[in-house]
Amino acid sequence: MATLAVINACKLSSHALQTCFNGRSALQRVCDFAQNLCGTGKILVLSEAELPVPAGICLQLVQDPTMAAILQACADFAQPQVGTDALVYLQADAPFYDQVLCDSLLELHHKYRSEYTFADGYPPGYAPELLHPRILTSLVQLAGRNNIASDRDGLFTVLQKDINSYDIETILAPRDLRSYRFSPVCDSRRNLQAALSLWKLNKISAQDCVDWLPEHPELLRTLPAFLWVQITEACAQNCSYCPYPQMVGDPRLLSASMPLDQFGRLMDEAASACDELAVDVSLWGEPSLHPDFAGIAGRVLQHPHVTLLIETSGLGWDLDLVRSLMNKWSKRIHWIVSLDSSDEGMYQKLRGDGLAEARDFAEYMSRSWPEQTHIQAVRMQDNEENLENFYRGWTKTTEKVIIQKYDSFAGSLPDRQVADLSPLERMPCRHLARDMAVLLDGTVPLCKHALQRQNGKLVYPERLANVFIEGFSASWQRLEAAWQAHCTRAYPEICEKCDEYHTFNA
Ligand code: SF4
């Protein structure tokens, strides 16, 4: 039986072309892998632009790289190759495809005459996905009906739309590594650093990763993935379960905001250091109350690999401004509208006035930009009884409903949690590995959650840096000592009281 390989190089990052693996790039290593597997004449690279591929490998340009277009190209490529039962689908930015794992997948694929074979539980970039060419026509139709982007999970996303129609086989990793969010592929500066760390250690096989990663959490901290910024101290509500009023008093009476030029310089530094980043402008305060929110959004989104997250009460928005932002950047702005309850009385108790305006805004956003808008409730003892109604009600409008765990902010607020979701075994904090928080004056605390009660007020006891004085990268480095302490299980006292260490923002 013949084997074909298709390498998806659409939307390829320039990091995948850097020759940093003994003079080879990620793309070259993937081509080498495919050539070892299939020989010449059996490999197709799909890309939006010309790429340097070795002789014997066919390059096809794809103008509009949706999954439908990718799968159509796969079908056209496989159609004349009679007797092929495995099409190996690879990503061009993954330098560590594993031959042993691939051989096991092929064996399983052949043995059970599978239509789709994949490995689960490994970080991205070790295992290819295998397709039987006979399902390509139906996959093209399925992808076309659902308009699915050709990103790393695109193929599985297509199959999920009608998963019971296909014969699927899976190899499970000996240890499930998905929760680490470790991604040694060359799609961002952060992930390239992770890949290079493994390369320098000569730990590049899938088995190495299974053995090594859980014992070496230090590999997980490279560059920030998620930046919280407080752009205003004003808030439209004085929520009863939120620590912010206990930090500053009634935030409805406050008005100071981060100046636009200062925020812009922070974004320039952050984008230059990280390249790809998610920026959440809702650390504290209501972003709609910033006097120049259009300017704030523009300073974030002028950097092409940075996305903007807006967590909001849904109050105070100028809909003309929202429409103009979404018309310009819809795919790169994500909204979370915090409602907490659909019941007027409970809403009043938790958040105060404003349910009608907040609900109208949430409905408008969900209908207008369903992929970009999430509706959120924090799950706590107070609203537990209402939560099912909330969930059922909103899922009639949108699939994107978030039930967020209650946060006691390192034990500084009463425990209103309904269920303990902590893992049995504690791990180094994901927030220290991936996030940085910046307050209005540029202060960088240990993290968003590390609050302490002092003289009746909530404060950040540790203020480790100031981005406006020390700069973005130096501030990130100031968090390294706390991360190293976590890696040796020497948790600071404030972290001992916190149960947010296993949660992720990005
Ligand atoms: S354990 Fe909690 S307090 Fe400590 S850094 Fe992580 S999120 Fe912050």
mmCIF file of N, CA, C and O in Angstrom, residues 17 31 39 46 49 90 140 154 181 189 230 249 251 314 317 323 341 355 363 381 388 403 423 503:
data_model
loop_
_atom_site.group_PDB
_atom_site.id
_atom_site.type_symbol
_atom_site.label_atom_id
_atom_site.label_comp_id
_atom_site.label_asym_id
_atom_site.label_seq_id
_atom_site.Cartn_x
_atom_site.Cartn_y
_atom_site.Cartn_z
ATOM 1 N N LEU A 17 10.893 29.073 9.131
ATOM 2 C CA LEU A 17 11.923 29.097 8.079
ATOM 3 C C LEU A 17 13.309 29.391 8.650
ATOM 4 O O LEU A 17 14.292 29.432 7.911
ATOM 5 N N CYS A 31 9.918 18.342 5.641
ATOM 6 C CA CYS A 31 10.108 17.770 4.286
ATOM 7 C C CYS A 31 10.997 16.528 4.356
ATOM 8 O O CYS A 31 10.722 15.512 3.695
ATOM 9 N N GLY A 39 9.152 8.790 0.078
ATOM 10 C CA GLY A 39 9.963 8.865 -1.138
ATOM 11 C C GLY A 39 9.534 10.057 -1.986
ATOM 12 O O GLY A 39 8.562 10.744 -1.668
ATOM 13 N N LEU A 46 1.263 22.628 0.690
ATOM 14 C CA LEU A 46 0.229 23.631 0.387
ATOM 15 C C LEU A 46 0.587 24.926 1.088
ATOM 16 O O LEU A 46 0.848 24.936 2.296
ATOM 17 N N ALA A 49 2.026 31.177 -0.324
ATOM 18 C CA ALA A 49 3.132 31.895 -0.977
ATOM 19 C C ALA A 49 4.217 30.905 -1.400
ATOM 20 O O ALA A 49 4.248 29.767 -0.923
ATOM 21 N N LEU A 90 0.583 16.634 7.622
ATOM 22 C CA LEU A 90 1.624 17.213 8.480
ATOM 23 C C LEU A 90 1.513 18.733 8.508
ATOM 24 O O LEU A 90 1.024 19.350 7.562
ATOM 25 N N VAL A 140 -14.386 17.139 2.217
ATOM 26 C CA VAL A 140 -14.431 18.425 1.504
ATOM 27 C C VAL A 140 -15.829 19.036 1.664
ATOM 28 O O VAL A 140 -15.985 20.228 1.971
ATOM 29 N N GLY A 154 -7.561 22.060 12.438
ATOM 30 C CA GLY A 154 -8.607 22.162 11.421
ATOM 31 C C GLY A 154 -9.151 20.823 10.963
ATOM 32 O O GLY A 154 -10.374 20.657 10.825
ATOM 33 N N ARG A 181 -0.066 22.576 28.037
ATOM 34 C CA ARG A 181 -0.094 23.551 26.927
ATOM 35 C C ARG A 181 1.306 23.836 26.413
ATOM 36 O O ARG A 181 1.657 24.983 26.096
ATOM 37 N N ARG A 189 7.247 33.090 18.551
ATOM 38 C CA ARG A 189 8.564 33.187 19.209
ATOM 39 C C ARG A 189 8.575 32.361 20.493
ATOM 40 O O ARG A 189 9.552 31.718 20.829
ATOM 41 N N GLN A 230 -4.681 47.076 33.240
ATOM 42 C CA GLN A 230 -5.762 47.915 33.772
ATOM 43 C C GLN A 230 -5.704 49.242 33.026
ATOM 44 O O GLN A 230 -4.762 50.012 33.214
ATOM 45 N N GLY A 249 -12.319 51.133 47.135
ATOM 46 C CA GLY A 249 -13.584 51.782 47.468
ATOM 47 C C GLY A 249 -14.551 51.651 46.295
ATOM 48 O O GLY A 249 -14.316 50.865 45.368
ATOM 49 N N PRO A 251 -15.818 51.821 42.965
ATOM 50 C CA PRO A 251 -15.139 52.203 41.716
ATOM 51 C C PRO A 251 -16.008 53.042 40.780
ATOM 52 O O PRO A 251 -15.509 53.582 39.797
ATOM 53 N N GLY A 314 -20.895 44.872 30.027
ATOM 54 C CA GLY A 314 -21.866 45.138 28.957
ATOM 55 C C GLY A 314 -22.507 46.505 29.093
ATOM 56 O O GLY A 314 -23.409 46.847 28.329
ATOM 57 N N TRP A 317 -21.344 50.946 26.609
ATOM 58 C CA TRP A 317 -20.707 50.883 25.286
ATOM 59 C C TRP A 317 -21.430 51.752 24.268
ATOM 60 O O TRP A 317 -22.664 51.776 24.216
ATOM 61 N N ARG A 323 -19.323 48.606 16.592
ATOM 62 C CA ARG A 323 -19.485 48.154 15.198
ATOM 63 C C ARG A 323 -18.255 48.501 14.372
ATOM 64 O O ARG A 323 -17.764 47.691 13.587
ATOM 65 N N SER A 341 -26.050 36.189 36.236
ATOM 66 C CA SER A 341 -27.400 35.667 36.481
ATOM 67 C C SER A 341 -28.374 36.312 35.494
ATOM 68 O O SER A 341 -28.162 37.443 35.061
ATOM 69 N N LEU A 355 -29.162 45.277 34.554
ATOM 70 C CA LEU A 355 -29.384 43.996 33.855
ATOM 71 C C LEU A 355 -29.940 44.196 32.443
ATOM 72 O O LEU A 355 -29.488 43.559 31.496
ATOM 73 N N GLU A 363 -26.938 40.154 24.013
ATOM 74 C CA GLU A 363 -27.697 39.565 22.901
ATOM 75 C C GLU A 363 -27.253 40.146 21.568
ATOM 76 O O GLU A 363 -27.068 39.421 20.589
ATOM 77 N N GLN A 381 -21.726 30.016 45.454
ATOM 78 C CA GLN A 381 -22.864 29.548 46.249
ATOM 79 C C GLN A 381 -24.096 30.424 46.005
ATOM 80 O O GLN A 381 -25.215 29.927 45.896
ATOM 81 N N GLU A 388 -28.426 26.915 36.246
ATOM 82 C CA GLU A 388 -28.915 26.044 35.184
ATOM 83 C C GLU A 388 -29.835 26.834 34.242
ATOM 84 O O GLU A 388 -29.749 26.716 33.026
ATOM 85 N N ILE A 403 -18.961 29.165 32.197
ATOM 86 C CA ILE A 403 -19.241 29.126 33.638
ATOM 87 C C ILE A 403 -17.870 29.129 34.316
ATOM 88 O O ILE A 403 -17.133 28.150 34.265
ATOM 89 N N PRO A 423 -6.584 20.064 40.996
ATOM 90 C CA PRO A 423 -6.040 18.725 40.748
ATOM 91 C C PRO A 423 -5.549 18.091 42.045
ATOM 92 O O PRO A 423 -5.259 18.799 43.010
ATOM 93 N N THR A 503 -5.406 26.971 36.410
ATOM 94 C CA THR A 503 -6.257 27.547 35.358
ATOM 95 C C THR A 503 -5.394 28.289 34.326
ATOM 96 O O THR A 503 -4.288 28.719 34.637
#
